[in-house]
Short mmCIF file of C-alpha atoms and ligand atoms in Angstrom, two decimals:
data_model
loop_
_atom_site.label_atom_id
_atom_site.label_comp_id
_atom_site.label_asym_id
_atom_site.label_seq_id
_atom_site.Cartn_x
_atom_site.Cartn_y
_atom_site.Cartn_z
CA UNK T 1382 4.93 -15.47 16.03
CA UNK T 1383 5.00 -13.16 19.04
CA UNK T 1384 8.27 -12.10 20.59
CA UNK T 1385 9.64 -9.66 23.12
CA UNK T 1386 9.15 -5.89 22.62
CA UNK T 1387 11.85 -4.67 20.27
CA UNK T 1388 14.95 -2.91 21.49
CA UNK T 1389 15.92 0.23 19.59
CA UNK T 1390 19.02 0.01 17.41
CA UNK T 1391 22.11 1.26 19.32
CA UNK T 1392 22.31 4.52 17.37
CA UNK T 1393 18.68 5.38 18.16
CA UNK T 1394 17.18 6.00 21.57
CA UNK T 1395 13.53 6.79 22.15
CA UNK T 1396 14.31 10.30 23.46
CA UNK T 1397 17.27 10.97 21.27
CA UNK T 1398 17.24 14.75 21.02
CA UNK T 1399 19.44 15.09 17.92
CA UNK T 1400 17.19 16.12 15.02
CA UNK T 1401 16.97 13.62 12.17
CA UNK T 1402 17.81 15.33 8.92
CA UNK T 1403 15.69 13.59 6.33
CA UNK T 1404 12.11 12.34 6.03
CA UNK T 1405 13.51 8.82 5.73
CA UNK T 1406 15.55 9.12 8.91
CA UNK T 1407 12.51 10.50 10.78
CA UNK T 1408 10.27 7.75 9.43
CA UNK T 1409 12.77 5.05 10.47
CA UNK T 1410 13.06 6.50 13.97
CA UNK T 1411 9.31 6.60 14.36
CA UNK T 1412 9.09 2.98 13.26
CA UNK T 1413 11.79 1.97 15.75
CA UNK T 1414 10.04 3.86 18.54
CA UNK T 1415 6.63 2.32 17.79
CA UNK T 1416 8.22 -1.14 17.71
CA UNK T 1417 9.46 -0.71 21.29
CA UNK T 1418 5.83 -0.68 22.45
CA UNK T 1419 4.88 -3.88 20.69
CA UNK T 1420 5.71 -7.55 20.77
CA UNK T 1421 6.16 -8.17 17.08
CA UNK T 1422 8.58 -10.24 15.09
CA UNK T 1423 11.78 -8.16 14.69
CA UNK T 1424 12.14 -9.61 11.20
CA UNK T 1425 8.92 -7.85 10.21
CA UNK T 1426 10.24 -4.56 11.62
CA UNK T 1427 13.43 -5.07 9.63
CA UNK T 1428 11.44 -5.60 6.43
CA UNK T 1429 9.50 -2.38 7.10
CA UNK T 1430 12.67 -0.31 7.48
CA UNK T 1431 13.23 -0.50 3.73
CA UNK T 1432 10.90 0.02 0.77
CA UNK T 1433 9.74 -2.95 -1.27
CA UNK T 1434 10.79 -1.20 -4.49
CA UNK T 1435 12.00 2.17 -5.73
CA UNK T 1436 11.64 2.97 -9.43
CA UNK T 1437 13.82 5.65 -10.98
CA UNK T 1438 13.08 6.84 -14.50
CA UNK T 1439 14.27 9.47 -16.96
CA UNK T 1440 11.51 11.65 -18.36
CA UNK T 1441 12.46 13.45 -21.58
CA UNK T 1442 10.10 16.10 -22.92
CA UNK T 1443 10.11 18.56 -25.76
CA UNK T 1444 10.12 22.14 -24.46
CA UNK T 1445 7.98 24.78 -26.15
CA UNK T 1446 11.09 26.18 -27.89
CA UNK T 1447 11.79 22.81 -29.56
CA UNK T 1448 14.68 21.79 -27.29
CA UNK T 1449 14.58 18.59 -25.24
CA UNK T 1450 14.89 18.51 -21.44
CA UNK T 1451 15.24 15.34 -19.38
CA UNK T 1452 13.98 15.10 -15.79
CA UNK T 1453 14.37 12.39 -13.15
CA UNK T 1454 11.25 10.76 -11.73
CA UNK T 1455 10.73 8.34 -8.83
CA UNK T 1456 8.08 6.04 -7.49
CA UNK T 1457 8.87 4.52 -4.11
CA UNK T 1458 6.66 1.62 -3.00
CA UNK T 1459 7.08 0.87 0.67
CA UNK T 1460 4.69 -1.89 1.70
CA UNK T 1461 1.61 -3.48 0.10
CA UNK T 1462 0.74 -6.21 2.59
CA UNK T 1463 -2.71 -4.66 3.22
CA UNK T 1464 -3.53 -3.66 -0.37
CA UNK T 1465 -2.32 -1.69 -3.41
CA UNK T 1466 0.30 1.01 -2.88
CA UNK T 1467 -1.15 4.51 -2.47
CA UNK T 1468 0.44 7.94 -2.30
CA UNK T 1469 1.00 11.30 -3.92
CA UNK T 1470 3.12 12.50 -6.82
CA UNK T 1471 5.20 15.59 -6.12
CA UNK T 1472 6.70 17.97 -8.72
CA UNK T 1473 9.39 19.90 -6.86
CA UNK T 1474 13.08 20.69 -7.32
CA UNK T 1475 13.94 19.12 -3.93
CA UNK T 1476 12.41 15.70 -4.67
CA UNK T 1477 14.92 12.93 -3.86
CA UNK T 1478 14.84 9.16 -3.76
CA UNK T 1479 15.14 9.13 0.04
CA UNK T 1480 12.39 11.71 0.49
CA UNK T 1481 10.06 9.54 -1.61
CA UNK T 1482 10.94 6.50 0.52
CA UNK T 1483 10.35 8.36 3.82
CA UNK T 1484 7.03 9.78 2.61
CA UNK T 1485 6.01 6.34 1.28
CA UNK T 1486 6.59 4.89 4.77
CA UNK T 1487 4.33 7.59 6.23
CA UNK T 1488 1.63 6.61 3.74
CA UNK T 1489 1.84 2.99 4.92
CA UNK T 1490 1.14 4.13 8.49
CA UNK T 1491 -1.50 6.68 7.45
CA UNK T 1492 -3.50 4.06 5.52
CA UNK T 1493 -3.08 1.53 8.32
CA UNK T 1494 -4.13 3.89 11.12
CA UNK T 1495 -7.28 4.66 9.09
CA UNK T 1496 -7.72 0.91 8.43
CA UNK T 1497 -7.88 1.59 4.68
CA UNK T 1498 -6.88 -1.45 2.55
CA UNK T 1499 -3.91 0.28 0.90
CA UNK T 1500 -0.15 0.27 1.39
CA UNK T 1501 2.26 3.21 1.16
CA UNK T 1502 3.91 4.83 -1.86
CA UNK T 1503 5.18 8.23 -2.93
CA UNK T 1504 6.70 9.57 -6.11
CA UNK T 1505 7.68 12.65 -7.91
CA UNK T 1506 9.75 14.42 -10.48
CA UNK T 1507 12.74 16.63 -9.75
CA UNK T 1508 11.43 19.76 -11.46
CA UNK T 1509 10.23 23.27 -10.69
CA UNK T 1510 6.68 23.15 -12.09
CA UNK T 1511 6.51 26.97 -12.11
CA UNK T 1512 9.29 26.95 -14.73
CA UNK T 1513 7.13 24.85 -17.10
CA UNK T 1514 4.29 25.99 -19.34
CA UNK T 1515 0.94 24.20 -19.01
CA UNK T 1516 1.67 22.27 -22.23
CA UNK T 1517 5.12 21.24 -20.95
CA UNK T 1518 3.59 20.06 -17.68
CA UNK T 1519 1.09 17.97 -19.61
CA UNK T 1520 3.81 16.38 -21.77
CA UNK T 1521 5.90 15.71 -18.66
CA UNK T 1522 2.99 14.02 -16.89
CA UNK T 1523 2.05 11.88 -19.90
CA UNK T 1524 5.65 10.73 -20.47
CA UNK T 1525 6.18 10.04 -16.74
CA UNK T 1526 2.97 7.97 -16.75
CA UNK T 1527 4.32 5.95 -19.65
CA UNK T 1528 7.66 5.39 -17.87
CA UNK T 1529 5.96 4.06 -14.72
CA UNK T 1530 2.92 2.43 -16.34
CA UNK T 1531 4.10 -1.11 -15.60
CA UNK T 1532 4.27 -0.43 -11.87
CA UNK T 1533 1.03 1.55 -11.35
CA UNK T 1534 -2.58 0.51 -11.81
CA UNK T 1535 -5.91 0.38 -9.95
CA UNK T 1536 -4.98 -2.85 -8.17
CA UNK T 1537 -1.24 -2.25 -7.82
CA UNK T 1538 -0.34 1.39 -7.12
CA UNK T 1539 -2.66 4.39 -7.19
CA UNK T 1540 -1.06 7.87 -7.32
CA UNK T 1541 -2.71 11.12 -6.11
CA UNK T 1542 -1.87 14.85 -6.12
CA UNK T 1543 0.80 16.30 -3.85
CA UNK T 1544 2.98 19.44 -3.93
CA UNK T 1545 3.13 20.88 -7.46
CA UNK T 1546 0.45 18.58 -8.88
CA UNK T 1547 -3.32 19.02 -8.94
CA UNK T 1548 -6.58 17.47 -10.21
CA UNK T 1549 -5.66 18.44 -13.81
CA UNK T 1550 -2.33 16.56 -13.50
CA UNK T 1551 -4.27 13.51 -12.30
CA UNK T 1552 -6.69 13.79 -15.25
CA UNK T 1553 -3.70 13.74 -17.68
CA UNK T 1554 -2.23 10.74 -15.88
CA UNK T 1555 -5.54 8.88 -16.03
CA UNK T 1556 -5.90 9.72 -19.72
CA UNK T 1557 -2.35 8.66 -20.64
CA UNK T 1558 -2.74 5.37 -18.76
CA UNK T 1559 -6.19 4.72 -20.25
CA UNK T 1560 -5.16 5.51 -23.84
CA UNK T 1561 -2.43 2.86 -23.69
CA UNK T 1562 -4.79 0.35 -22.09
CA UNK T 1563 -7.47 0.92 -24.72
CA UNK T 1564 -10.15 1.54 -22.09
CA UNK T 1565 -11.01 4.21 -19.53
CA UNK T 1566 -9.51 3.26 -16.16
CA UNK T 1567 -10.41 6.02 -13.66
CA UNK T 1568 -9.28 3.93 -10.64
CA UNK T 1569 -5.58 4.26 -11.58
CA UNK T 1570 -5.39 7.61 -9.83
CA UNK T 1571 -7.33 9.66 -7.25
CA UNK T 1572 -7.78 13.39 -6.77
CA UNK T 1573 -9.17 13.75 -10.31
CA UNK T 1574 -11.78 16.35 -11.25
CA UNK T 1575 -15.28 14.91 -10.48
CA UNK T 1576 -16.21 15.03 -14.18
CA UNK T 1577 -13.73 12.19 -14.87
CA UNK T 1578 -14.41 10.11 -11.79
CA UNK T 1579 -13.09 12.31 -8.98
CA UNK T 1580 -14.99 12.38 -5.68
CA UNK T 1581 -17.09 15.16 -4.27
CA UNK T 1582 -15.52 16.47 -1.06
CA UNK T 1583 -11.97 15.27 -1.90
CA UNK T 1584 -10.41 18.73 -1.93
CA UNK T 1585 -11.96 19.70 1.42
CA UNK T 1586 -11.30 16.33 3.07
CA UNK T 1587 -7.89 16.87 4.77
CA UNK T 1588 -9.13 20.13 6.36
CA UNK T 1589 -12.39 18.46 7.37
CA UNK T 1590 -10.54 15.60 9.08
CA UNK T 1591 -8.33 18.11 10.91
CA UNK T 1592 -11.49 19.86 12.18
CA UNK T 1593 -13.11 16.58 13.25
CA UNK T 1594 -9.99 15.50 15.14
CA UNK T 1595 -9.59 18.95 16.76
CA UNK T 1596 -13.21 18.73 17.95
CA UNK T 1597 -12.66 15.23 19.40
CA UNK T 1598 -9.37 16.27 21.05
CA UNK T 1599 -11.10 19.26 22.73
CA UNK T 1600 -13.96 17.09 23.91
CA UNK T 1601 -11.47 14.56 25.28
CA UNK T 1602 -9.99 17.30 27.47
CA UNK T 1603 -13.49 18.33 28.58
CA UNK T 1604 -13.59 21.43 26.40
CA UNK T 1605 -16.58 22.24 24.20
CA UNK T 1606 -15.74 23.82 20.84
CA UNK T 1607 -17.84 26.87 21.71
CA UNK T 1608 -15.33 27.61 24.50
CA UNK T 1609 -12.24 26.80 22.44
CA UNK T 1610 -9.77 29.28 20.93
CA UNK T 1611 -7.85 28.16 17.83
CA UNK T 1612 -4.82 29.45 15.88
CA UNK T 1613 -4.22 28.10 12.36
CA UNK T 1614 -0.91 28.51 10.53
CA UNK T 1615 -1.40 28.47 6.74
CA UNK T 1616 -4.69 29.37 5.07
CA UNK T 1617 -4.55 26.96 2.14
CA UNK T 1618 -6.56 23.88 1.34
CA UNK T 1619 -5.97 22.28 4.75
CA UNK T 1620 -5.85 25.38 6.98
CA UNK T 1621 -8.78 27.31 5.49
CA UNK T 1622 -11.12 24.33 5.36
CA UNK T 1623 -10.25 23.36 8.94
CA UNK T 1624 -10.61 26.94 10.24
CA UNK T 1625 -13.95 27.51 8.49
CA UNK T 1626 -15.46 24.25 9.76
CA UNK T 1627 -14.25 24.83 13.30
CA UNK T 1628 -15.73 28.34 13.21
CA UNK T 1629 -19.00 26.91 11.88
CA UNK T 1630 -19.02 24.41 14.76
CA UNK T 1631 -18.64 27.20 17.34
CA UNK T 1632 -14.90 27.62 17.94
CA UNK T 1633 -13.25 31.06 18.07
CA UNK T 1634 -10.49 31.34 15.47
CA UNK T 1635 -8.18 33.99 16.93
CA UNK T 1636 -5.34 33.80 14.38
CA UNK T 1637 -4.65 32.63 10.82
CA UNK T 1638 -1.69 33.20 8.53
CA UNK T 1639 -0.19 32.98 5.08
CA UNK T 1640 3.46 32.89 4.06
CA UNK T 1641 3.77 36.68 4.59
CA UNK T 1642 2.48 36.84 8.16
CA UNK T 1643 -0.41 36.28 10.56
CA UNK T 1644 -3.48 38.20 11.75
CA UNK T 1645 -4.78 38.10 15.28
CA UNK T 1646 -8.02 39.08 17.04
CA UNK T 1647 -8.70 37.79 20.54
CA UNK T 1648 -12.46 38.17 19.89
CA UNK T 1649 -12.28 35.92 16.85
CA UNK T 1650 -11.74 36.47 13.12
CA UNK T 1651 -14.50 36.11 10.54
CA UNK T 1652 -12.59 33.40 8.65
CA UNK T 1653 -15.43 32.62 6.24
CA UNK T 1654 -14.98 36.08 4.70
CA UNK T 1655 -11.21 35.75 4.11
CA UNK T 1656 -10.18 34.11 0.80
CA UNK T 1657 -8.18 30.88 1.09
CA UNK T 1658 -4.88 30.38 -0.77
CA UNK T 1659 -6.75 28.70 -3.65
CA UNK T 1660 -9.30 31.52 -3.90
CA UNK T 1661 -6.70 34.30 -3.76
CA UNK T 1662 -3.06 33.56 -2.91
CA UNK T 1663 -1.75 35.34 0.21
CA UNK T 1664 -5.04 37.16 0.87
CA UNK T 1665 -4.65 36.97 4.66
CA UNK T 1666 -2.09 39.76 4.79
CA UNK T 1667 -4.01 41.83 2.21
CA UNK T 1668 -7.22 41.59 4.27
CA UNK T 1669 -5.24 42.61 7.37
CA UNK T 1670 -4.33 45.92 5.76
CA UNK T 1671 -7.82 46.51 4.37
CA UNK T 1672 -9.59 45.83 7.68
CA UNK T 1673 -6.89 47.30 9.90
CA UNK T 1674 -6.40 44.02 11.79
CA UNK T 1675 -3.55 43.34 14.21
CA UNK T 1676 -0.71 41.52 12.47
CA UNK T 1677 1.86 39.26 14.08
CA UNK T 1678 4.69 37.10 12.73
CA UNK T 1679 4.12 33.47 11.79
CA UNK T 1680 6.52 32.49 14.59
CA UNK T 1681 4.40 34.43 17.13
CA UNK T 1682 1.22 32.69 15.94
CA UNK T 1683 2.76 29.35 16.93
CA UNK T 1684 3.38 30.63 20.46
CA UNK T 1685 -0.11 32.06 21.12
CA UNK T 1686 -1.84 30.97 24.32
CA UNK T 1687 -4.74 29.15 22.65
CA UNK T 1688 -6.54 25.89 23.31
CA UNK T 1689 -5.76 24.44 19.89
CA UNK T 1690 -2.86 25.16 17.54
CA UNK T 1691 -3.17 23.85 13.97
CA UNK T 1692 0.11 24.08 11.99
CA UNK T 1693 -1.25 23.62 8.45
CA UNK T 1694 1.36 25.26 6.22
CA UNK T 1695 4.73 23.49 5.94
CA UNK T 1696 6.88 20.93 7.76
CA UNK T 1697 9.41 21.48 10.58
CA UNK T 1698 7.87 24.64 12.10
CA UNK T 1699 7.81 23.37 15.70
CA UNK T 1700 11.43 22.56 16.52
CA UNK T 1701 13.60 22.19 19.61
CA UNK T 1702 14.14 25.97 19.38
CA UNK T 1703 10.51 26.97 19.97
CA UNK T 1704 8.94 23.86 21.54
CA UNK T 1705 9.39 25.27 25.05
CA UNK T 1706 7.47 28.42 24.03
CA UNK T 1707 4.42 26.64 22.59
CA UNK T 1708 1.51 27.68 24.85
CA UNK T 1709 -1.38 25.73 23.26
CA UNK T 1710 -2.89 22.77 25.14
CA UNK T 1711 -3.44 20.74 21.97
CA UNK T 1712 -1.52 20.70 18.68
CA UNK T 1713 -3.42 19.16 15.75
CA UNK T 1714 -1.04 18.57 12.84
CA UNK T 1715 -2.64 19.73 9.59
CA UNK T 1716 0.61 19.86 7.59
CA UNK T 1717 2.76 16.78 7.10
CA UNK T 1718 5.59 16.70 9.64
CA UNK T 1719 5.21 20.17 11.24
CA UNK T 1720 6.75 18.95 14.54
CA UNK T 1721 10.34 17.71 14.55
CA UNK T 1722 11.39 14.60 16.42
CA UNK T 1723 13.12 16.57 19.20
CA UNK T 1724 10.26 19.06 19.56
CA UNK T 1725 7.83 16.18 19.91
CA UNK T 1726 9.67 14.91 22.99
CA UNK T 1727 9.66 18.38 24.56
CA UNK T 1728 5.93 18.90 23.94
CA UNK T 1729 5.20 15.45 25.35
CA UNK T 1730 7.18 16.21 28.51
CA UNK T 1731 5.24 19.48 28.86
CA UNK T 1732 1.88 17.67 28.73
CA UNK T 1733 0.82 19.16 25.39
CA UNK T 1734 -1.22 16.72 23.32
CA UNK T 1735 0.13 16.48 19.78
CA UNK T 1736 -2.35 14.75 17.49
CA UNK T 1737 -0.18 13.46 14.62
CA UNK T 1738 -0.54 14.17 10.91
CA UNK T 1739 -1.00 10.48 10.05
CA UNK T 1740 -4.34 10.65 11.89
CA UNK T 1741 -5.38 14.33 11.70
CA UNK T 1742 -4.96 15.03 7.98
CA UNK T 1743 -5.78 11.48 6.84
CA UNK T 1744 -9.14 12.69 5.49
CA UNK T 1745 -7.38 13.19 2.14
CA UNK T 1746 -6.36 9.57 1.65
CA UNK T 1747 -9.63 8.39 3.15
CA UNK T 1748 -11.70 10.24 0.55
CA UNK T 1749 -9.19 9.03 -2.08
CA UNK T 1750 -10.18 5.53 -1.00
CA UNK T 1751 -13.86 6.52 -1.41
CA UNK T 1752 -12.99 7.87 -4.88
CA UNK T 1753 -11.34 4.58 -5.82
CA UNK T 1754 -14.41 2.66 -4.62
CA UNK T 1755 -16.66 4.94 -6.71
CA UNK T 1756 -14.42 4.42 -9.77
CA UNK T 1757 -14.31 0.64 -9.42
CA UNK T 1758 -18.08 0.46 -8.93
CA UNK T 1759 -18.82 3.15 -11.57
CA UNK T 1760 -21.17 4.84 -9.12
CA UNK T 1761 -20.68 8.35 -7.72
CA UNK T 1762 -21.51 9.26 -4.11
CA UNK T 1763 -23.19 12.51 -3.03
CA UNK T 1764 -21.23 15.04 -0.99
CA UNK T 1765 -23.44 14.20 2.01
CA UNK T 1766 -22.53 10.51 1.74
CA UNK T 1767 -18.81 11.30 1.43
CA UNK T 1768 -18.87 13.57 4.48
CA UNK T 1769 -20.93 11.12 6.56
CA UNK T 1770 -18.57 8.22 5.72
CA UNK T 1771 -15.52 10.39 6.42
CA UNK T 1772 -16.91 11.41 9.81
CA UNK T 1773 -17.49 7.76 10.68
CA UNK T 1774 -14.00 6.62 9.55
CA UNK T 1775 -12.34 9.48 11.46
CA UNK T 1776 -14.20 8.67 14.67
CA UNK T 1777 -13.31 4.98 14.39
CA UNK T 1778 -9.62 5.84 13.91
CA UNK T 1779 -9.71 8.39 16.74
CA UNK T 1780 -11.21 5.76 19.08
CA UNK T 1781 -8.59 3.16 18.08
CA UNK T 1782 -5.76 5.61 18.82
CA UNK T 1783 -7.40 6.86 22.05
CA UNK T 1784 -7.61 3.27 23.32
CA UNK T 1785 -3.83 2.85 22.87
CA UNK T 1786 -3.18 6.22 24.59
CA UNK T 1787 -5.21 5.08 27.58
CA UNK T 1788 -4.05 1.45 27.71
CA UNK T 1789 -0.34 2.13 27.26
CA UNK T 1790 -0.04 5.65 28.67
CA UNK T 1791 1.83 6.85 25.58
CA UNK T 1792 1.66 9.98 23.43
CA UNK T 1793 -0.94 10.39 20.67
CA UNK T 1794 1.79 10.07 18.04
CA UNK T 1795 3.18 6.87 19.51
CA UNK T 1796 -0.36 5.51 19.87
CA UNK T 1797 -1.16 6.23 16.21
CA UNK T 1798 2.05 4.46 15.13
CA UNK T 1799 1.25 1.53 17.42
CA UNK T 1800 -2.22 1.15 15.87
CA UNK T 1801 -0.71 1.29 12.38
CA UNK T 1802 2.27 -0.96 13.02
CA UNK T 1803 0.13 -3.55 14.79
CA UNK T 1804 -2.10 -3.83 11.73
CA UNK T 1805 0.74 -3.96 9.22
CA UNK T 1806 2.75 -6.46 11.28
CA UNK T 1807 -0.29 -8.70 11.87
CA UNK T 1808 -0.94 -8.76 8.12
CA UNK T 1809 2.69 -9.72 7.45
CA UNK T 1810 2.52 -12.48 10.05
CA UNK T 1811 -0.78 -13.79 8.65
CA UNK T 1812 0.49 -13.82 5.05
CA UNK T 1813 3.99 -15.07 5.88
CA UNK T 1814 7.12 -14.67 3.79
CA UNK T 1815 6.95 -15.97 0.21
CA UNK T 1816 8.38 -18.30 -1.06
P1 NAD D 2382 -1.70 25.25 0.12
O1 NAD D 2382 -0.65 25.55 -0.87
O2 NAD D 2382 -3.12 25.19 -0.31
O3 NAD D 2382 -1.63 26.35 1.30
C1 NAD D 2382 -0.47 26.60 2.04
C2 NAD D 2382 -0.69 27.82 2.94
O4 NAD D 2382 0.43 27.96 3.80
C3 NAD D 2382 -0.85 29.13 2.19
O5 NAD D 2382 -1.73 29.97 2.90
C4 NAD D 2382 0.58 29.71 2.24
O6 NAD D 2382 0.61 31.13 2.13
C5 NAD D 2382 1.02 29.26 3.61
N1 NAD D 2382 2.47 29.11 3.74
C6 NAD D 2382 3.36 28.66 2.84
N2 NAD D 2382 4.60 28.67 3.34
C7 NAD D 2382 4.49 29.13 4.61
C8 NAD D 2382 5.43 29.36 5.65
N3 NAD D 2382 6.72 29.11 5.47
N4 NAD D 2382 4.95 29.85 6.82
C9 NAD D 2382 3.65 30.10 6.99
N5 NAD D 2382 2.72 29.90 6.05
C10 NAD D 2382 3.14 29.42 4.87
O7 NAD D 2382 -1.25 23.90 0.85
P2 NAD D 2382 -2.16 22.75 1.49
O8 NAD D 2382 -2.63 21.83 0.43
O9 NAD D 2382 -3.15 23.37 2.43
O10 NAD D 2382 -1.07 21.95 2.33
C11 NAD D 2382 -0.56 22.42 3.56
C12 NAD D 2382 0.15 21.29 4.28
O11 NAD D 2382 -0.75 20.21 4.46
C13 NAD D 2382 1.35 20.68 3.55
O12 NAD D 2382 2.27 20.25 4.53
C14 NAD D 2382 0.75 19.48 2.86
O13 NAD D 2382 1.74 18.48 2.60
C15 NAD D 2382 -0.22 19.03 3.91
N6 NAD D 2382 -1.31 18.19 3.39
C16 NAD D 2382 -2.06 18.58 2.33
C17 NAD D 2382 -3.08 17.75 1.88
C18 NAD D 2382 -3.94 18.14 0.70
O14 NAD D 2382 -4.59 17.24 0.14
N7 NAD D 2382 -4.03 19.42 0.34
C19 NAD D 2382 -3.34 16.53 2.51
C20 NAD D 2382 -2.57 16.16 3.63
C21 NAD D 2382 -1.55 17.02 4.04
#
């Protein structure tokens, strides 16, 4: 049933400059904004404002000293109209129910913009993983798996790593789930080590998708990568992989950073020779001293006059305070949520293209989907096949979003949300409301 484009709720206007405070508030605003561009049933939009389910569990574990500690865990499941729920598990002291819901909504859009047959979920445990021993972390993961085992599964909800969790955590989860089921079920989780059904290329995938999208965005503005200058904030999994690929493809990486600061060379840095966060934490600033390179603050990196800026460290780094000083022509979001709602409006007004996280770093969930396919079919793909399929999926998604940018004359973020919301809403309309 088609209807008129949706009006925004009275408390929300499309260029409302007040910053939303939580991930959930931001996600709801983005949904409302995307809905204004589309003629979809307002009842479907209303259903998408809230998660389908949120599970809250207590997770007791025995500490190494024999005492018992109890932690709170969540699994928020936003929407599964296009397929099983999919999303990361976060171990962090700041995990909240609302954060899980907001991040689950983002996963719905991320999977939909990539046209992957998954819905959105997110979960986590309120815990500082650095305060736990390896054995405690294993017991926590196994008990959490048991507490949520009825609501996860290869055809229902498939977790993945996020902040504070890693391939080892996913291997424990898969093992705990499989032991109770009496059979090995690798498809219950993605981001596992390849030896137990993980995919080649999974770790590198978000950085690779950022590089692919940066290349396409440059080309779209008539700029070849060999003429492009790039600054990358954060030299971790996403930032280092993106920077190294872009350098390999001919771009000049003039600045990179870690949490302690940034290094800058207008002639280009040899990023392949600098260890990433995984290889050696905070090596960027150490290398700067060793090689006598010019150092600048992380804030100054964001304001460099470059062709492409890739914020790939943490969220909320481009805000209404510095948006007017951003001098890049293109921002490709490597981190989740690096640009605040208000900053986004300012950058848009200034003609800076912001390619949103739900498209740019979606290589991670895309290769998770490939991992799931490999697990279900019990057949591993080569790295070459993974990378070729990822390239093809990214280009398809880029072209879908570009078409909306051109047809509707809207920002890249709005276009990505329009592509996603259209797909999710069409699936809801086709399936109808049961009973
Ligand atoms: P990481 O831990 O591997 O690396 C983070 C890097 O950012 C490190 O170099 C660290 O020193 C630096 N950093 C940390 N805090 C900083 C700060 N306040 N200012 C500047 N630099 C800072 O992390 P990652 O896996 O590369 O993730 C980075 C971002 O990308 C996060 O927002 C994450 O949610 C997002 N992301 C990650 C993946 C993934 O699969 N790894 C997928 C999609 C999105």
